[in-house]
JSON list of C-alpha atoms in Angstrom, two decimals:
[
{"chain": "A", "resi": 1, "resn": "ASP", "atom": "CA", "xyz": [-5.72, -12.85, -9.01]},
{"chain": "A", "resi": 2, "resn": "ALA", "atom": "CA", "xyz": [-7.57, -9.65, -9.35]},
{"chain": "A", "resi": 3, "resn": "LYS", "atom": "CA", "xyz": [-10.71, -9.53, -7.10]},
{"chain": "A", "resi": 4, "resn": "THR", "atom": "CA", "xyz": [-11.54, -5.98, -8.05]},
{"chain": "A", "resi": 5, "resn": "THR", "atom": "CA", "xyz": [-12.00, -4.10, -11.30]},
{"chain": "A", "resi": 6, "resn": "GLN", "atom": "CA", "xyz": [-11.55, -0.26, -11.56]},
{"chain": "A", "resi": 7, "resn": "PRO", "atom": "CA", "xyz": [-11.34, 2.01, -14.46]},
{"chain": "A", "resi": 8, "resn": "THR", "atom": "CA", "xyz": [-7.83, 2.85, -15.55]},
{"chain": "A", "resi": 9, "resn": "SER", "atom": "CA", "xyz": [-8.19, 6.60, -15.20]},
{"chain": "A", "resi": 10, "resn": "MET", "atom": "CA", "xyz": [-10.60, 9.24, -14.63]},
{"chain": "A", "resi": 11, "resn": "ASP", "atom": "CA", "xyz": [-10.69, 13.06, -14.66]},
{"chain": "A", "resi": 12, "resn": "CYS", "atom": "CA", "xyz": [-12.49, 15.40, -12.26]},
{"chain": "A", "resi": 13, "resn": "ALA", "atom": "CA", "xyz": [-12.85, 19.15, -12.37]},
{"chain": "A", "resi": 14, "resn": "GLU", "atom": "CA", "xyz": [-11.56, 20.94, -9.13]},
{"chain": "A", "resi": 15, "resn": "GLY", "atom": "CA", "xyz": [-14.27, 21.65, -6.54]},
{"chain": "A", "resi": 16, "resn": "ARG", "atom": "CA", "xyz": [-16.55, 18.97, -8.06]},
{"chain": "A", "resi": 17, "resn": "ALA", "atom": "CA", "xyz": [-17.25, 15.43, -6.49]},
{"chain": "A", "resi": 18, "resn": "ALA", "atom": "CA", "xyz": [-15.11, 12.69, -7.74]},
{"chain": "A", "resi": 19, "resn": "ASN", "atom": "CA", "xyz": [-16.82, 9.32, -7.94]},
{"chain": "A", "resi": 20, "resn": "LEU", "atom": "CA", "xyz": [-14.58, 6.37, -8.33]},
{"chain": "A", "resi": 21, "resn": "PRO", "atom": "CA", "xyz": [-16.16, 2.98, -8.96]},
{"chain": "A", "resi": 22, "resn": "CYS", "atom": "CA", "xyz": [-15.03, -0.45, -8.16]},
{"chain": "A", "resi": 23, "resn": "ASN", "atom": "CA", "xyz": [-16.61, -3.83, -9.00]},
{"chain": "A", "resi": 24, "resn": "HIS", "atom": "CA", "xyz": [-15.81, -6.73, -6.73]},
{"chain": "A", "resi": 25, "resn": "SER", "atom": "CA", "xyz": [-18.49, -9.30, -7.67]},
{"chain": "A", "resi": 26, "resn": "THR", "atom": "CA", "xyz": [-16.77, -12.25, -6.01]},
{"chain": "A", "resi": 27, "resn": "ILE", "atom": "CA", "xyz": [-16.53, -10.66, -2.61]},
{"chain": "A", "resi": 28, "resn": "SER", "atom": "CA", "xyz": [-17.02, -13.12, 0.25]},
{"chain": "A", "resi": 29, "resn": "GLY", "atom": "CA", "xyz": [-19.22, -12.44, 3.31]},
{"chain": "A", "resi": 30, "resn": "ASN", "atom": "CA", "xyz": [-16.36, -11.63, 5.60]},
{"chain": "A", "resi": 31, "resn": "GLU", "atom": "CA", "xyz": [-14.39, -9.46, 3.27]},
{"chain": "A", "resi": 32, "resn": "TYR", "atom": "CA", "xyz": [-14.46, -5.74, 3.74]},
{"chain": "A", "resi": 33, "resn": "VAL", "atom": "CA", "xyz": [-13.81, -3.19, 0.93]},
{"chain": "A", "resi": 34, "resn": "TYR", "atom": "CA", "xyz": [-10.84, -0.90, 1.52]},
{"chain": "A", "resi": 35, "resn": "TRP", "atom": "CA", "xyz": [-9.72, 2.14, -0.34]},
{"chain": "A", "resi": 36, "resn": "TYR", "atom": "CA", "xyz": [-6.28, 3.42, -0.33]},
{"chain": "A", "resi": 37, "resn": "ARG", "atom": "CA", "xyz": [-4.67, 6.18, -2.59]},
{"chain": "A", "resi": 38, "resn": "GLN", "atom": "CA", "xyz": [-1.08, 6.79, -3.70]},
{"chain": "A", "resi": 39, "resn": "ILE", "atom": "CA", "xyz": [0.05, 10.46, -4.48]},
{"chain": "A", "resi": 40, "resn": "HIS", "atom": "CA", "xyz": [3.10, 10.30, -6.84]},
{"chain": "A", "resi": 41, "resn": "SER", "atom": "CA", "xyz": [6.37, 9.03, -5.05]},
{"chain": "A", "resi": 42, "resn": "GLN", "atom": "CA", "xyz": [4.59, 8.63, -1.72]},
{"chain": "A", "resi": 43, "resn": "GLY", "atom": "CA", "xyz": [3.51, 5.36, 0.08]},
{"chain": "A", "resi": 44, "resn": "PRO", "atom": "CA", "xyz": [-0.04, 4.41, 0.02]},
{"chain": "A", "resi": 45, "resn": "GLN", "atom": "CA", "xyz": [-2.43, 6.21, 2.34]},
{"chain": "A", "resi": 46, "resn": "TYR", "atom": "CA", "xyz": [-5.61, 4.70, 3.96]},
{"chain": "A", "resi": 47, "resn": "ILE", "atom": "CA", "xyz": [-8.86, 6.33, 2.86]},
{"chain": "A", "resi": 48, "resn": "ILE", "atom": "CA", "xyz": [-11.83, 4.27, 4.23]},
{"chain": "A", "resi": 49, "resn": "HIS", "atom": "CA", "xyz": [-13.25, 0.89, 4.44]},
{"chain": "A", "resi": 50, "resn": "GLY", "atom": "CA", "xyz": [-16.58, -0.75, 4.82]},
{"chain": "A", "resi": 51, "resn": "LEU", "atom": "CA", "xyz": [-18.41, -3.91, 4.96]},
{"chain": "A", "resi": 52, "resn": "LYS", "atom": "CA", "xyz": [-21.98, -3.48, 3.80]},
{"chain": "A", "resi": 53, "resn": "ASN", "atom": "CA", "xyz": [-23.20, -0.16, 5.28]},
{"chain": "A", "resi": 54, "resn": "ASN", "atom": "CA", "xyz": [-22.17, 3.28, 3.61]},
{"chain": "A", "resi": 55, "resn": "GLU", "atom": "CA", "xyz": [-19.34, 4.88, 5.51]},
{"chain": "A", "resi": 56, "resn": "THR", "atom": "CA", "xyz": [-18.04, 8.48, 5.80]},
{"chain": "A", "resi": 57, "resn": "ASN", "atom": "CA", "xyz": [-15.05, 9.97, 7.31]},
{"chain": "A", "resi": 58, "resn": "GLU", "atom": "CA", "xyz": [-13.17, 13.32, 6.94]},
{"chain": "A", "resi": 59, "resn": "MET", "atom": "CA", "xyz": [-11.58, 12.30, 3.61]},
{"chain": "A", "resi": 60, "resn": "ALA", "atom": "CA", "xyz": [-14.36, 10.59, 1.77]},
{"chain": "A", "resi": 61, "resn": "SER", "atom": "CA", "xyz": [-17.76, 8.55, 1.45]},
{"chain": "A", "resi": 62, "resn": "LEU", "atom": "CA", "xyz": [-18.01, 4.96, 0.71]},
{"chain": "A", "resi": 63, "resn": "ILE", "atom": "CA", "xyz": [-21.10, 3.65, -1.00]},
{"chain": "A", "resi": 64, "resn": "ILE", "atom": "CA", "xyz": [-21.55, -0.15, -1.09]},
{"chain": "A", "resi": 65, "resn": "THR", "atom": "CA", "xyz": [-24.31, -1.58, -3.19]},
{"chain": "A", "resi": 66, "resn": "GLU", "atom": "CA", "xyz": [-26.81, -3.89, -1.50]},
{"chain": "A", "resi": 67, "resn": "ASP", "atom": "CA", "xyz": [-25.40, -6.91, -3.14]},
{"chain": "A", "resi": 68, "resn": "ARG", "atom": "CA", "xyz": [-21.97, -5.79, -2.18]},
{"chain": "A", "resi": 69, "resn": "LYS", "atom": "CA", "xyz": [-20.78, -6.52, -5.67]},
{"chain": "A", "resi": 70, "resn": "SER", "atom": "CA", "xyz": [-19.69, -2.86, -6.30]},
{"chain": "A", "resi": 71, "resn": "SER", "atom": "CA", "xyz": [-18.70, 0.28, -4.53]},
{"chain": "A", "resi": 72, "resn": "THR", "atom": "CA", "xyz": [-18.20, 3.86, -5.14]},
{"chain": "A", "resi": 73, "resn": "LEU", "atom": "CA", "xyz": [-15.72, 6.09, -3.46]},
{"chain": "A", "resi": 74, "resn": "ILE", "atom": "CA", "xyz": [-16.66, 9.54, -3.31]},
{"chain": "A", "resi": 75, "resn": "LEU", "atom": "CA", "xyz": [-14.52, 12.67, -2.66]},
{"chain": "A", "resi": 76, "resn": "PRO", "atom": "CA", "xyz": [-17.03, 15.41, -2.18]},
{"chain": "A", "resi": 77, "resn": "HIS", "atom": "CA", "xyz": [-15.00, 18.39, -3.24]},
{"chain": "A", "resi": 78, "resn": "ALA", "atom": "CA", "xyz": [-12.01, 17.28, -5.24]},
{"chain": "A", "resi": 79, "resn": "THR", "atom": "CA", "xyz": [-8.81, 19.41, -4.94]},
{"chain": "A", "resi": 80, "resn": "LEU", "atom": "CA", "xyz": [-5.62, 19.42, -7.07]},
{"chain": "A", "resi": 81, "resn": "ARG", "atom": "CA", "xyz": [-4.05, 17.46, -4.08]},
{"chain": "A", "resi": 82, "resn": "ASP", "atom": "CA", "xyz": [-6.43, 14.84, -4.65]},
{"chain": "A", "resi": 83, "resn": "THR", "atom": "CA", "xyz": [-4.64, 13.81, -7.82]},
{"chain": "A", "resi": 84, "resn": "ALA", "atom": "CA", "xyz": [-3.44, 10.16, -7.22]},
{"chain": "A", "resi": 85, "resn": "VAL", "atom": "CA", "xyz": [-3.81, 6.56, -7.87]},
{"chain": "A", "resi": 86, "resn": "TYR", "atom": "CA", "xyz": [-6.86, 5.06, -5.90]},
{"chain": "A", "resi": 87, "resn": "TYR", "atom": "CA", "xyz": [-6.86, 1.52, -5.00]},
{"chain": "A", "resi": 88, "resn": "CYS", "atom": "CA", "xyz": [-9.91, -0.62, -4.10]},
{"chain": "A", "resi": 89, "resn": "ILE", "atom": "CA", "xyz": [-8.89, -3.61, -2.19]},
{"chain": "A", "resi": 90, "resn": "VAL", "atom": "CA", "xyz": [-11.12, -6.40, -0.61]},
{"chain": "A", "resi": 91, "resn": "ARG", "atom": "CA", "xyz": [-9.91, -8.37, 2.00]},
{"chain": "A", "resi": 92, "resn": "VAL", "atom": "CA", "xyz": [-10.89, -9.82, 5.50]},
{"chain": "A", "resi": 93, "resn": "ALA", "atom": "CA", "xyz": [-10.28, -7.29, 8.25]},
{"chain": "A", "resi": 94, "resn": "ASN", "atom": "CA", "xyz": [-7.81, -8.05, 10.87]},
{"chain": "A", "resi": 95, "resn": "SER", "atom": "CA", "xyz": [-6.60, -10.93, 8.86]},
{"chain": "A", "resi": 96, "resn": "GLY", "atom": "CA", "xyz": [-3.33, -11.57, 10.66]},
{"chain": "A", "resi": 97, "resn": "ASN", "atom": "CA", "xyz": [-0.34, -11.69, 8.13]},
{"chain": "A", "resi": 98, "resn": "THR", "atom": "CA", "xyz": [-2.27, -11.43, 5.11]},
{"chain": "A", "resi": 99, "resn": "PRO", "atom": "CA", "xyz": [-0.91, -8.24, 3.39]},
{"chain": "A", "resi": 100, "resn": "LEU", "atom": "CA", "xyz": [-2.96, -5.80, 1.22]},
{"chain": "A", "resi": 101, "resn": "VAL", "atom": "CA", "xyz": [-2.57, -6.75, -2.35]},
{"chain": "A", "resi": 102, "resn": "PHE", "atom": "CA", "xyz": [-2.77, -4.04, -4.90]},
{"chain": "A", "resi": 103, "resn": "GLY", "atom": "CA", "xyz": [-4.38, -3.99, -8.36]},
{"chain": "A", "resi": 104, "resn": "LYS", "atom": "CA", "xyz": [-3.80, -1.38, -10.93]},
{"chain": "A", "resi": 105, "resn": "GLY", "atom": "CA", "xyz": [-6.06, 1.10, -9.51]},
{"chain": "A", "resi": 106, "resn": "THR", "atom": "CA", "xyz": [-7.58, 4.18, -11.06]},
{"chain": "A", "resi": 107, "resn": "ARG", "atom": "CA", "xyz": [-5.51, 7.18, -11.79]},
{"chain": "A", "resi": 108, "resn": "LEU", "atom": "CA", "xyz": [-7.57, 10.28, -10.94]},
{"chain": "A", "resi": 109, "resn": "SER", "atom": "CA", "xyz": [-6.43, 13.49, -12.35]},
{"chain": "A", "resi": 110, "resn": "VAL", "atom": "CA", "xyz": [-8.17, 16.72, -10.89]},
{"chain": "A", "resi": 111, "resn": "ILE", "atom": "CA", "xyz": [-8.05, 19.53, -13.27]},
{"chain": "A", "resi": 112, "resn": "ALA", "atom": "CA", "xyz": [-8.18, 23.21, -12.38]},
{"chain": "B", "resi": 1, "resn": "GLY", "atom": "CA", "xyz": [-0.34, 8.27, 15.25]},
{"chain": "B", "resi": 2, "resn": "ALA", "atom": "CA", "xyz": [0.59, 5.07, 13.28]},
{"chain": "B", "resi": 3, "resn": "VAL", "atom": "CA", "xyz": [3.64, 6.57, 11.58]},
{"chain": "B", "resi": 4, "resn": "VAL", "atom": "CA", "xyz": [6.15, 4.41, 9.50]},
{"chain": "B", "resi": 5, "resn": "SER", "atom": "CA", "xyz": [9.38, 5.90, 8.48]},
{"chain": "B", "resi": 6, "resn": "GLN", "atom": "CA", "xyz": [11.89, 4.67, 5.90]},
{"chain": "B", "resi": 7, "resn": "HIS", "atom": "CA", "xyz": [15.34, 5.65, 5.57]},
{"chain": "B", "resi": 8, "resn": "PRO", "atom": "CA", "xyz": [16.87, 6.64, 3.15]},
{"chain": "B", "resi": 9, "resn": "SER", "atom": "CA", "xyz": [14.22, 8.33, 1.12]},
{"chain": "B", "resi": 10, "resn": "ARG", "atom": "CA", "xyz": [16.26, 7.87, -2.00]},
{"chain": "B", "resi": 11, "resn": "VAL", "atom": "CA", "xyz": [19.65, 6.33, -2.56]},
{"chain": "B", "resi": 12, "resn": "ILE", "atom": "CA", "xyz": [21.98, 6.11, -5.73]},
{"chain": "B", "resi": 13, "resn": "CYS", "atom": "CA", "xyz": [24.56, 3.42, -5.80]},
{"chain": "B", "resi": 14, "resn": "LYS", "atom": "CA", "xyz": [26.96, 1.69, -8.15]},
{"chain": "B", "resi": 15, "resn": "SER", "atom": "CA", "xyz": [26.28, -1.56, -9.64]},
{"chain": "B", "resi": 16, "resn": "GLY", "atom": "CA", "xyz": [27.56, -4.41, -7.39]},
{"chain": "B", "resi": 17, "resn": "THR", "atom": "CA", "xyz": [27.17, -2.70, -4.05]},
{"chain": "B", "resi": 18, "resn": "SER", "atom": "CA", "xyz": [24.78, -3.40, -1.34]},
{"chain": "B", "resi": 19, "resn": "VAL", "atom": "CA", "xyz": [22.14, -1.14, -0.10]},
{"chain": "B", "resi": 20, "resn": "LYS", "atom": "CA", "xyz": [20.25, -1.24, 3.17]},
{"chain": "B", "resi": 21, "resn": "ILE", "atom": "CA", "xyz": [16.97, 0.26, 3.76]},
{"chain": "B", "resi": 22, "resn": "GLU", "atom": "CA", "xyz": [15.40, 0.79, 7.17]},
{"chain": "B", "resi": 23, "resn": "CYS", "atom": "CA", "xyz": [11.81, 0.63, 8.12]},
{"chain": "B", "resi": 24, "resn": "ARG", "atom": "CA", "xyz": [10.62, 1.79, 11.41]},
{"chain": "B", "resi": 25, "resn": "SER", "atom": "CA", "xyz": [7.31, 2.00, 13.19]},
{"chain": "B", "resi": 26, "resn": "LEU", "atom": "CA", "xyz": [7.57, 5.29, 15.26]},
{"chain": "B", "resi": 27, "resn": "ASP", "atom": "CA", "xyz": [4.52, 4.90, 17.59]},
{"chain": "B", "resi": 28, "resn": "PHE", "atom": "CA", "xyz": [3.38, 1.32, 17.59]},
{"chain": "B", "resi": 29, "resn": "GLN", "atom": "CA", "xyz": [4.81, -2.16, 17.77]},
{"chain": "B", "resi": 30, "resn": "ALA", "atom": "CA", "xyz": [4.70, -4.00, 14.43]},
{"chain": "B", "resi": 31, "resn": "THR", "atom": "CA", "xyz": [4.74, -7.79, 14.75]},
{"chain": "B", "resi": 32, "resn": "THR", "atom": "CA", "xyz": [4.61, -7.93, 10.84]},
{"chain": "B", "resi": 33, "resn": "MET", "atom": "CA", "xyz": [6.06, -5.87, 8.24]},
{"chain": "B", "resi": 34, "resn": "PHE", "atom": "CA", "xyz": [5.80, -6.20, 4.61]},
{"chain": "B", "resi": 35, "resn": "TRP", "atom": "CA", "xyz": [8.08, -5.03, 1.76]},
{"chain": "B", "resi": 36, "resn": "TYR", "atom": "CA", "xyz": [6.86, -3.96, -1.58]},
{"chain": "B", "resi": 37, "resn": "ARG", "atom": "CA", "xyz": [8.42, -2.90, -4.85]},
{"chain": "B", "resi": 38, "resn": "GLN", "atom": "CA", "xyz": [6.91, -0.55, -7.33]},
{"chain": "B", "resi": 39, "resn": "PHE", "atom": "CA", "xyz": [8.36, -0.02, -10.95]},
{"chain": "B", "resi": 40, "resn": "PRO", "atom": "CA", "xyz": [7.38, 3.30, -12.94]},
{"chain": "B", "resi": 41, "resn": "LYS", "atom": "CA", "xyz": [3.71, 3.35, -13.77]},
{"chain": "B", "resi": 42, "resn": "GLN", "atom": "CA", "xyz": [3.01, -0.10, -12.11]},
{"chain": "B", "resi": 43, "resn": "SER", "atom": "CA", "xyz": [1.35, -1.02, -9.08]},
{"chain": "B", "resi": 44, "resn": "LEU", "atom": "CA", "xyz": [2.85, -2.26, -5.83]},
{"chain": "B", "resi": 45, "resn": "MET", "atom": "CA", "xyz": [4.12, -5.61, -5.74]},
{"chain": "B", "resi": 46, "resn": "LEU", "atom": "CA", "xyz": [4.63, -7.68, -2.55]},
{"chain": "B", "resi": 47, "resn": "MET", "atom": "CA", "xyz": [8.09, -8.97, -2.14]},
{"chain": "B", "resi": 48, "resn": "ALA", "atom": "CA", "xyz": [8.13, -10.35, 1.25]},
{"chain": "B", "resi": 49, "resn": "THR", "atom": "CA", "xyz": [6.48, -10.75, 4.70]},
{"chain": "B", "resi": 50, "resn": "SER", "atom": "CA", "xyz": [8.48, -10.47, 7.87]},
{"chain": "B", "resi": 51, "resn": "ASN", "atom": "CA", "xyz": [7.54, -11.23, 11.36]},
{"chain": "B", "resi": 52, "resn": "GLU", "atom": "CA", "xyz": [9.67, -10.13, 14.34]},
{"chain": "B", "resi": 53, "resn": "GLY", "atom": "CA", "xyz": [12.14, -12.68, 15.38]},
{"chain": "B", "resi": 54, "resn": "SER", "atom": "CA", "xyz": [11.72, -15.09, 12.44]},
{"chain": "B", "resi": 55, "resn": "LYS", "atom": "CA", "xyz": [12.58, -15.69, 8.82]},
{"chain": "B", "resi": 56, "resn": "ALA", "atom": "CA", "xyz": [10.82, -13.56, 6.26]},
{"chain": "B", "resi": 57, "resn": "THR", "atom": "CA", "xyz": [8.48, -15.24, 3.86]},
{"chain": "B", "resi": 58, "resn": "TYR", "atom": "CA", "xyz": [9.26, -14.35, 0.14]},
{"chain": "B", "resi": 59, "resn": "GLU", "atom": "CA", "xyz": [6.80, -14.05, -2.72]},
{"chain": "B", "resi": 60, "resn": "GLN", "atom": "CA", "xyz": [7.40, -16.38, -5.75]},
{"chain": "B", "resi": 61, "resn": "GLY", "atom": "CA", "xyz": [10.10, -14.80, -7.93]},
{"chain": "B", "resi": 62, "resn": "VAL", "atom": "CA", "xyz": [11.79, -12.93, -5.30]},
{"chain": "B", "resi": 63, "resn": "GLU", "atom": "CA", "xyz": [15.45, -14.08, -4.54]},
{"chain": "B", "resi": 64, "resn": "LYS", "atom": "CA", "xyz": [15.84, -14.31, -0.66]},
{"chain": "B", "resi": 65, "resn": "ASP", "atom": "CA", "xyz": [19.48, -14.27, -1.01]},
{"chain": "B", "resi": 66, "resn": "LYS", "atom": "CA", "xyz": [19.51, -11.11, -3.11]},
{"chain": "B", "resi": 67, "resn": "PHE", "atom": "CA", "xyz": [16.95, -9.22, -0.96]},
{"chain": "B", "resi": 68, "resn": "LEU", "atom": "CA", "xyz": [18.00, -9.78, 2.70]},
{"chain": "B", "resi": 69, "resn": "ILE", "atom": "CA", "xyz": [15.20, -8.92, 5.20]},
{"chain": "B", "resi": 70, "resn": "ASN", "atom": "CA", "xyz": [15.86, -8.68, 9.00]},
{"chain": "B", "resi": 71, "resn": "HIS", "atom": "CA", "xyz": [13.03, -7.88, 11.56]},
{"chain": "B", "resi": 72, "resn": "ALA", "atom": "CA", "xyz": [15.08, -7.92, 14.74]},
{"chain": "B", "resi": 73, "resn": "SER", "atom": "CA", "xyz": [12.69, -5.78, 16.68]},
{"chain": "B", "resi": 74, "resn": "LEU", "atom": "CA", "xyz": [9.01, -4.92, 16.96]},
{"chain": "B", "resi": 75, "resn": "THR", "atom": "CA", "xyz": [9.93, -1.46, 15.47]},
{"chain": "B", "resi": 76, "resn": "LEU", "atom": "CA", "xyz": [12.64, -1.92, 12.88]},
{"chain": "B", "resi": 77, "resn": "SER", "atom": "CA", "xyz": [12.78, -4.09, 9.92]},
{"chain": "B", "resi": 78, "resn": "THR", "atom": "CA", "xyz": [15.51, -3.78, 7.30]},
{"chain": "B", "resi": 79, "resn": "LEU", "atom": "CA", "xyz": [15.77, -4.62, 3.53]},
{"chain": "B", "resi": 80, "resn": "THR", "atom": "CA", "xyz": [19.27, -5.11, 2.01]},
{"chain": "B", "resi": 81, "resn": "VAL", "atom": "CA", "xyz": [19.66, -5.28, -1.69]},
{"chain": "B", "resi": 82, "resn": "THR", "atom": "CA", "xyz": [22.71, -7.19, -2.26]},
{"chain": "B", "resi": 83, "resn": "SER", "atom": "CA", "xyz": [24.99, -6.83, -5.36]},
{"chain": "B", "resi": 84, "resn": "ALA", "atom": "CA", "xyz": [22.45, -4.41, -6.71]},
{"chain": "B", "resi": 85, "resn": "HIS", "atom": "CA", "xyz": [22.12, -4.05, -10.60]},
{"chain": "B", "resi": 86, "resn": "PRO", "atom": "CA", "xyz": [20.39, -1.56, -12.63]},
{"chain": "B", "resi": 87, "resn": "GLU", "atom": "CA", "xyz": [17.24, -3.66, -12.99]},
{"chain": "B", "resi": 88, "resn": "ASP", "atom": "CA", "xyz": [16.94, -3.46, -9.16]},
{"chain": "B", "resi": 89, "resn": "SER", "atom": "CA", "xyz": [16.33, 0.30, -9.47]},
{"chain": "B", "resi": 90, "resn": "SER", "atom": "CA", "xyz": [12.74, 0.76, -8.15]},
{"chain": "B", "resi": 91, "resn": "PHE", "atom": "CA", "xyz": [10.63, 2.30, -5.24]},
{"chain": "B", "resi": 92, "resn": "TYR", "atom": "CA", "xyz": [10.71, 0.28, -2.20]},
{"chain": "B", "resi": 93, "resn": "ILE", "atom": "CA", "xyz": [7.95, 0.75, 0.24]},
{"chain": "B", "resi": 94, "resn": "CYS", "atom": "CA", "xyz": [7.45, -0.92, 3.67]},
{"chain": "B", "resi": 95, "resn": "SER", "atom": "CA", "xyz": [4.30, -1.46, 5.49]},
{"chain": "B", "resi": 96, "resn": "ALA", "atom": "CA", "xyz": [3.80, -2.31, 9.15]},
{"chain": "B", "resi": 97, "resn": "ARG", "atom": "CA", "xyz": [0.92, -4.28, 10.76]},
{"chain": "B", "resi": 98, "resn": "THR", "atom": "CA", "xyz": [-0.03, -3.37, 14.45]},
{"chain": "B", "resi": 99, "resn": "SER", "atom": "CA", "xyz": [-0.42, -5.94, 16.92]},
{"chain": "B", "resi": 100, "resn": "GLY", "atom": "CA", "xyz": [-3.84, -4.74, 17.82]},
{"chain": "B", "resi": 101, "resn": "GLY", "atom": "CA", "xyz": [-5.36, -1.65, 19.59]},
{"chain": "B", "resi": 102, "resn": "LEU", "atom": "CA", "xyz": [-4.29, 1.28, 17.56]},
{"chain": "B", "resi": 103, "resn": "ARG", "atom": "CA", "xyz": [-7.09, 1.69, 15.11]},
{"chain": "B", "resi": 104, "resn": "SER", "atom": "CA", "xyz": [-7.14, -1.89, 14.62]},
{"chain": "B", "resi": 105, "resn": "TYR", "atom": "CA", "xyz": [-9.51, -1.79, 11.63]},
{"chain": "B", "resi": 106, "resn": "ASN", "atom": "CA", "xyz": [-6.72, -0.17, 9.68]},
{"chain": "B", "resi": 107, "resn": "GLU", "atom": "CA", "xyz": [-3.97, -2.40, 10.59]},
{"chain": "B", "resi": 108, "resn": "GLN", "atom": "CA", "xyz": [-1.57, -1.97, 7.66]},
{"chain": "B", "resi": 109, "resn": "PHE", "atom": "CA", "xyz": [0.36, 1.33, 7.68]},
{"chain": "B", "resi": 110, "resn": "PHE", "atom": "CA", "xyz": [2.79, 2.25, 4.96]},
{"chain": "B", "resi": 111, "resn": "GLY", "atom": "CA", "xyz": [6.19, 4.16, 4.85]},
{"chain": "B", "resi": 112, "resn": "PRO", "atom": "CA", "xyz": [6.99, 6.92, 2.52]},
{"chain": "B", "resi": 113, "resn": "GLY", "atom": "CA", "xyz": [8.96, 4.69, 0.21]},
{"chain": "B", "resi": 114, "resn": "THR", "atom": "CA", "xyz": [12.62, 4.58, -0.84]},
{"chain": "B", "resi": 115, "resn": "ARG", "atom": "CA", "xyz": [13.74, 5.47, -4.40]},
{"chain": "B", "resi": 116, "resn": "LEU", "atom": "CA", "xyz": [16.66, 3.31, -5.42]},
{"chain": "B", "resi": 117, "resn": "THR", "atom": "CA", "xyz": [18.77, 4.02, -8.54]},
{"chain": "B", "resi": 118, "resn": "VAL", "atom": "CA", "xyz": [21.46, 1.66, -9.34]},
{"chain": "B", "resi": 119, "resn": "LEU", "atom": "CA", "xyz": [23.86, 3.02, -11.84]}
]
């Protein structure tokens, strides 16, 4: 059951900001928004997560709308190495044995 | 910290043979490990959840007698693909969950994956 909706693919010019949207209109009050990415032939890599406030770390920024029904992952200065599939996942934090469930994600291509 | 390793990184085997894939949490104890499978151009699909010292829980459609999972210690889980066939060729990824403490908000860490090719 898909709890998030993401565009299938996006392109971004190298050095520009990449803005990846995610819709999660059925998110519950205790569910966080997580972002992972998967570079080709590698395991998924954690990027960032948030509940309702905007978050920033060394990799990216996460902007969550006030109603929490959508969010945007921002890579401020995309490089060729950011080419990957980006997954937006909603789940309860520290939720025991509940695994991360991956949707289809957005395939981001950073172009020189 | 929070490193998960897998071995081997890639394996090629003949149809009918068995293949064992190891997943290790290198710097933390993993009470729960997850195994995923990923076919080309598709997303990760959860195969099973294993808890240290108990039997694994398999997702619907995953044959437990074909995909044997052993989670004998807090740092090691193994997936054995028995009597492998070409349709089992896939990218297998393990993930380990911490028992707390280490960056607990990011409690699921992924291995680099194992590419299995069955001839």
